[in-house]
CSV table of C-alpha atoms in Angstrom, one decimal:
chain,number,residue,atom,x,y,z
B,47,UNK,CA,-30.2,32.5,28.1
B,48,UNK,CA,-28.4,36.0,29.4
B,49,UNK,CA,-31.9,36.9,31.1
B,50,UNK,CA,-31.2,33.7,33.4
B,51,UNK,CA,-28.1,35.1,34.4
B,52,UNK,CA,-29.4,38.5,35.1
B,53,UNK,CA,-32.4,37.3,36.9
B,54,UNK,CA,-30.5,35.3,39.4
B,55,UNK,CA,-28.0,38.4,39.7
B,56,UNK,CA,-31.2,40.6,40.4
B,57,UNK,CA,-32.3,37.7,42.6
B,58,UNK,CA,-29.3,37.5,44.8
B,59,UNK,CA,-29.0,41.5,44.9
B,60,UNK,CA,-32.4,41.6,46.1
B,61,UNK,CA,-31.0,39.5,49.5
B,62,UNK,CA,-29.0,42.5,50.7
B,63,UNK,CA,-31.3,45.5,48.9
B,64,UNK,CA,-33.7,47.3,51.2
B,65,UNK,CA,-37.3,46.0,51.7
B,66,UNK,CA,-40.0,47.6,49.6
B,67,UNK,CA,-43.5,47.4,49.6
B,68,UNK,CA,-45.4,46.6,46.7
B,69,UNK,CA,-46.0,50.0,46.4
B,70,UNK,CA,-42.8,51.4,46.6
B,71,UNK,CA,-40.4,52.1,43.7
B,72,UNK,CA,-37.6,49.7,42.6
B,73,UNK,CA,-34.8,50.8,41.1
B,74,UNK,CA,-32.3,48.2,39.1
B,75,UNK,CA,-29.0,49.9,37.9
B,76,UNK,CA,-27.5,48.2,34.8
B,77,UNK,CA,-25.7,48.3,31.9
B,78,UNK,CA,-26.3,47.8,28.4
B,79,UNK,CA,-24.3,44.6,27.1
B,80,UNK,CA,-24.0,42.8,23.6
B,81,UNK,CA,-27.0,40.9,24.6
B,82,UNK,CA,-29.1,44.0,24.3
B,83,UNK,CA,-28.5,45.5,21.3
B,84,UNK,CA,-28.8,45.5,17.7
B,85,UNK,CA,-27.2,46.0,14.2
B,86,UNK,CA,-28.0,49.6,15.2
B,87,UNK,CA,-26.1,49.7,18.7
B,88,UNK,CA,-28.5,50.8,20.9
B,89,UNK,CA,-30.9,48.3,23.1
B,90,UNK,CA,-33.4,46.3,20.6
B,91,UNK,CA,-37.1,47.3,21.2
B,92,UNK,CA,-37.9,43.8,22.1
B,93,UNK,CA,-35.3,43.4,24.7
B,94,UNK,CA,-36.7,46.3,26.5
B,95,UNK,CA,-39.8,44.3,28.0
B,96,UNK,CA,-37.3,41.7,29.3
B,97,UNK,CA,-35.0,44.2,31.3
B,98,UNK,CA,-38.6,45.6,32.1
B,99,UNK,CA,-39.4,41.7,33.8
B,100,UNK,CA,-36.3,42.2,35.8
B,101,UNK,CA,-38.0,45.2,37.2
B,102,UNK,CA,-40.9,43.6,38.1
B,103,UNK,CA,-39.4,40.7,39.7
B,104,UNK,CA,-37.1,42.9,41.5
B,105,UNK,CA,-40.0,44.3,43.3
B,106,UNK,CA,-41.8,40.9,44.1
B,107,UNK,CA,-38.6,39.8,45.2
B,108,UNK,CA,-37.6,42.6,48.0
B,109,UNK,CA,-41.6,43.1,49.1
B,110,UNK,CA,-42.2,39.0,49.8
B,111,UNK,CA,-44.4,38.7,46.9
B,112,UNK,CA,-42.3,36.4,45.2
B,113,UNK,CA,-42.1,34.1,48.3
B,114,UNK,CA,-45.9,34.2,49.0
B,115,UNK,CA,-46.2,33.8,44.8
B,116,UNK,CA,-44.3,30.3,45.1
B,117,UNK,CA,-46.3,29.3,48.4
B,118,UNK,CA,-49.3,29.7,46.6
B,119,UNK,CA,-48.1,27.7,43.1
B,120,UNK,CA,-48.8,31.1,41.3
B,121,UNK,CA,-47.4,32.2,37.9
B,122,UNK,CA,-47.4,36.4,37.2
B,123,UNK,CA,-48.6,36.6,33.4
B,124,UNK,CA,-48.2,39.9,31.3
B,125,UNK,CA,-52.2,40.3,29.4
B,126,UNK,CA,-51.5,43.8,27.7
B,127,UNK,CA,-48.0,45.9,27.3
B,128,UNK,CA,-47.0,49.3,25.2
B,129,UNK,CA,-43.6,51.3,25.4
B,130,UNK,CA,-42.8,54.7,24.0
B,131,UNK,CA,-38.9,55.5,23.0
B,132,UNK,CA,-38.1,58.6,23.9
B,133,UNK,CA,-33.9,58.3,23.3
B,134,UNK,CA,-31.8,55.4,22.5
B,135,UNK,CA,-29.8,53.4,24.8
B,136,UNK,CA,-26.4,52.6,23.6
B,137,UNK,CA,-23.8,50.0,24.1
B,138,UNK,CA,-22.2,50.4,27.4
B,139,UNK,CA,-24.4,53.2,28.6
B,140,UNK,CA,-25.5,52.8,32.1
B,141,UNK,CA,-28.9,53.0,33.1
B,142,UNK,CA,-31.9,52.5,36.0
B,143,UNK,CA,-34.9,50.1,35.0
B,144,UNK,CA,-37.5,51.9,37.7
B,145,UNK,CA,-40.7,50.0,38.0
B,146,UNK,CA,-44.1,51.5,40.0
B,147,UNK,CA,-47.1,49.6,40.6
B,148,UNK,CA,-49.6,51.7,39.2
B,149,UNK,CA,-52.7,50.4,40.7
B,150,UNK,CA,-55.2,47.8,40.1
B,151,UNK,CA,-58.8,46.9,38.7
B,152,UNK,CA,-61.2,43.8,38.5
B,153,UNK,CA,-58.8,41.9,35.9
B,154,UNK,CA,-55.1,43.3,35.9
B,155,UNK,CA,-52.6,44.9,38.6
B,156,UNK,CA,-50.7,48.2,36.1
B,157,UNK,CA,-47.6,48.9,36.4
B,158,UNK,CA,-45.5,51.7,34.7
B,159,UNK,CA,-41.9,51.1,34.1
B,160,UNK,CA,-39.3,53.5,32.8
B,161,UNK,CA,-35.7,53.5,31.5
B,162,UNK,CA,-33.8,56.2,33.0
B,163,UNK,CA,-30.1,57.3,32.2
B,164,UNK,CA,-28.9,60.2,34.0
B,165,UNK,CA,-32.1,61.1,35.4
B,166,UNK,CA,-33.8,61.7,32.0
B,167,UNK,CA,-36.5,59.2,30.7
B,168,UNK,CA,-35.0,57.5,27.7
B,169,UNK,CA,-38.5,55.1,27.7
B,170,UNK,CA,-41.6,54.2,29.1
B,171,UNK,CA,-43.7,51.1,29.0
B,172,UNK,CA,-47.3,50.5,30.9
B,173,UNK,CA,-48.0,46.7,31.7
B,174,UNK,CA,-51.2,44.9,32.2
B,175,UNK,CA,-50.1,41.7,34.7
B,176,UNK,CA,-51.9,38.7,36.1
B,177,UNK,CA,-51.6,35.8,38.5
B,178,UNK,CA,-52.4,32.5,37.2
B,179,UNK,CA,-52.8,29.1,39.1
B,180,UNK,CA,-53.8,25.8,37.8
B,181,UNK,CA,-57.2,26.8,38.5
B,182,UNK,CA,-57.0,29.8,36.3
B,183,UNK,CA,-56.9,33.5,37.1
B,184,UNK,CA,-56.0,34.6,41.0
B,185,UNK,CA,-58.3,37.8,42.1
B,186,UNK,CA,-56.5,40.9,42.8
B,187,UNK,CA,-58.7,40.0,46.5
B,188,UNK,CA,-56.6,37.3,46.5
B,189,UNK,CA,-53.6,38.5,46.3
B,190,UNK,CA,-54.1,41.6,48.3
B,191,UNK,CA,-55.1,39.2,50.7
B,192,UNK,CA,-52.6,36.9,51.1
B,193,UNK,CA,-49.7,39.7,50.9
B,194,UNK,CA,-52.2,41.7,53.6
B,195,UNK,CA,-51.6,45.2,51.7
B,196,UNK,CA,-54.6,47.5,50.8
B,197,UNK,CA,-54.2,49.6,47.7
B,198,UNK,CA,-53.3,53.3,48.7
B,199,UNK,CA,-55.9,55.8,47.8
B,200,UNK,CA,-53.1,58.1,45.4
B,201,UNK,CA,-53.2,54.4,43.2
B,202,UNK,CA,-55.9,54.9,40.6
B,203,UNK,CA,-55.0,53.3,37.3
B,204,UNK,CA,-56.0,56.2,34.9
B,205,UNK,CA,-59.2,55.5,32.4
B,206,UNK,CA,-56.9,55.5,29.4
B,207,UNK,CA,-54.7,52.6,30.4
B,208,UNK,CA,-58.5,50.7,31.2
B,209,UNK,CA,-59.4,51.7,27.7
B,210,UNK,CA,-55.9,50.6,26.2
B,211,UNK,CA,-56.2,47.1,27.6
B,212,UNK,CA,-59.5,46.5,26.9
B,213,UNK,CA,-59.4,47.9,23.5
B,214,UNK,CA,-56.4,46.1,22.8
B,215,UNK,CA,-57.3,42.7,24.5
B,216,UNK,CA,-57.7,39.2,22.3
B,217,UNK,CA,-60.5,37.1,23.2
B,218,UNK,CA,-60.3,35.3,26.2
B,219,UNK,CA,-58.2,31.9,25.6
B,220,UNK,CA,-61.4,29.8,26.1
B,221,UNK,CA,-62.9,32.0,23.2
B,222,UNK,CA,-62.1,31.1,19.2
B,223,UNK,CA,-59.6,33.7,18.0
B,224,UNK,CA,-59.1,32.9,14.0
B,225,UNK,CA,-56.7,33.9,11.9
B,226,UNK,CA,-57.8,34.8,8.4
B,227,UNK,CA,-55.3,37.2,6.7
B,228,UNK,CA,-54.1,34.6,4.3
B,229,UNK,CA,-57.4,33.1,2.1
């Protein structure tokens, strides 16, 4: 329920922020709270890819992509997602959430997001995103279409993160996927 709260702050902050492009980098200063952390004091793992959606919806929010998103009834999806931990985050510590937009292939638009306190990367996460309508899967032409951007030449997803997701990807959710480590 806290993510509600901070979405709508990052929502409303986004009003007065400066315009980005889509391929600019946003920046999101927080702070970790109670909500964030664990027996351990410092920010859970898991919690990490939701202050990491804040990122992302920063962006869409203060480059129109959000608006054009709702005009068109479509839904942002995450397919594939890794982090690395470099430090921990602790209770009270202040810290940036940057998000890039990495580039984009056939299937997913990348992005690489990072947790930054003090100008150090404490983590870093790559994310495999999608657009979804009730007919299925949007086209990256379609989007870059209807936000009328072209992907900048210095935007090449690197092989390995083409490898990672498609290594790591599940069958497609038209395709059987069975579970069968209990006989």
């Amino acid at each position: 329920m806290h993510m509600i709260f901070r979405i709508l702050m990052v929502f409303l902050n986004s009003k007065k922020a400066t315009r980005l492009s889509m391929f600019d980098t946003s920046s999101v200063t927080m702070r970790a709270t109670l909500t964030d952390i664990d027996f351990a004091g410092h920010i859970n793992n898991g919690m990490y890819f939701s202050i990491f959606d804040l990122g992302r919806f920063d962006l869409m929010f203060r480059s129109g992509v959000w608006d054009i998103m709702r005009k068109n009834k479509w839904t942002p999806v995450v397919q594939t997602e890794t982090i690395t931990f470099r430090k921990s985050v602790r209770l009270g510590t202040k810290f940036s959430q940057e998000t890039r937009l990495l580039g984009l292939d056939d299937k997913c638009i990348y992005f690489e997001q990072r947790i930054v306190v003090n100008g150090e990367i404490y983590a870093r996460a790559y994310i495999a995103t999608r657009m979804t309508s009730k007919n299925g899967a949007v086209s990256n032409e379609e989007i870059l279409a209807a936000v009328g951007l072209d992907v900048p030449e210095d935007r090449v997803v690197p092989e390995w993160i083409h490898q990672w997701r498609e290594q790591g990807a599940l069958p497609g959710s038209r395709k059987p996927a069975p579970h069968n480590w209990i006989s």
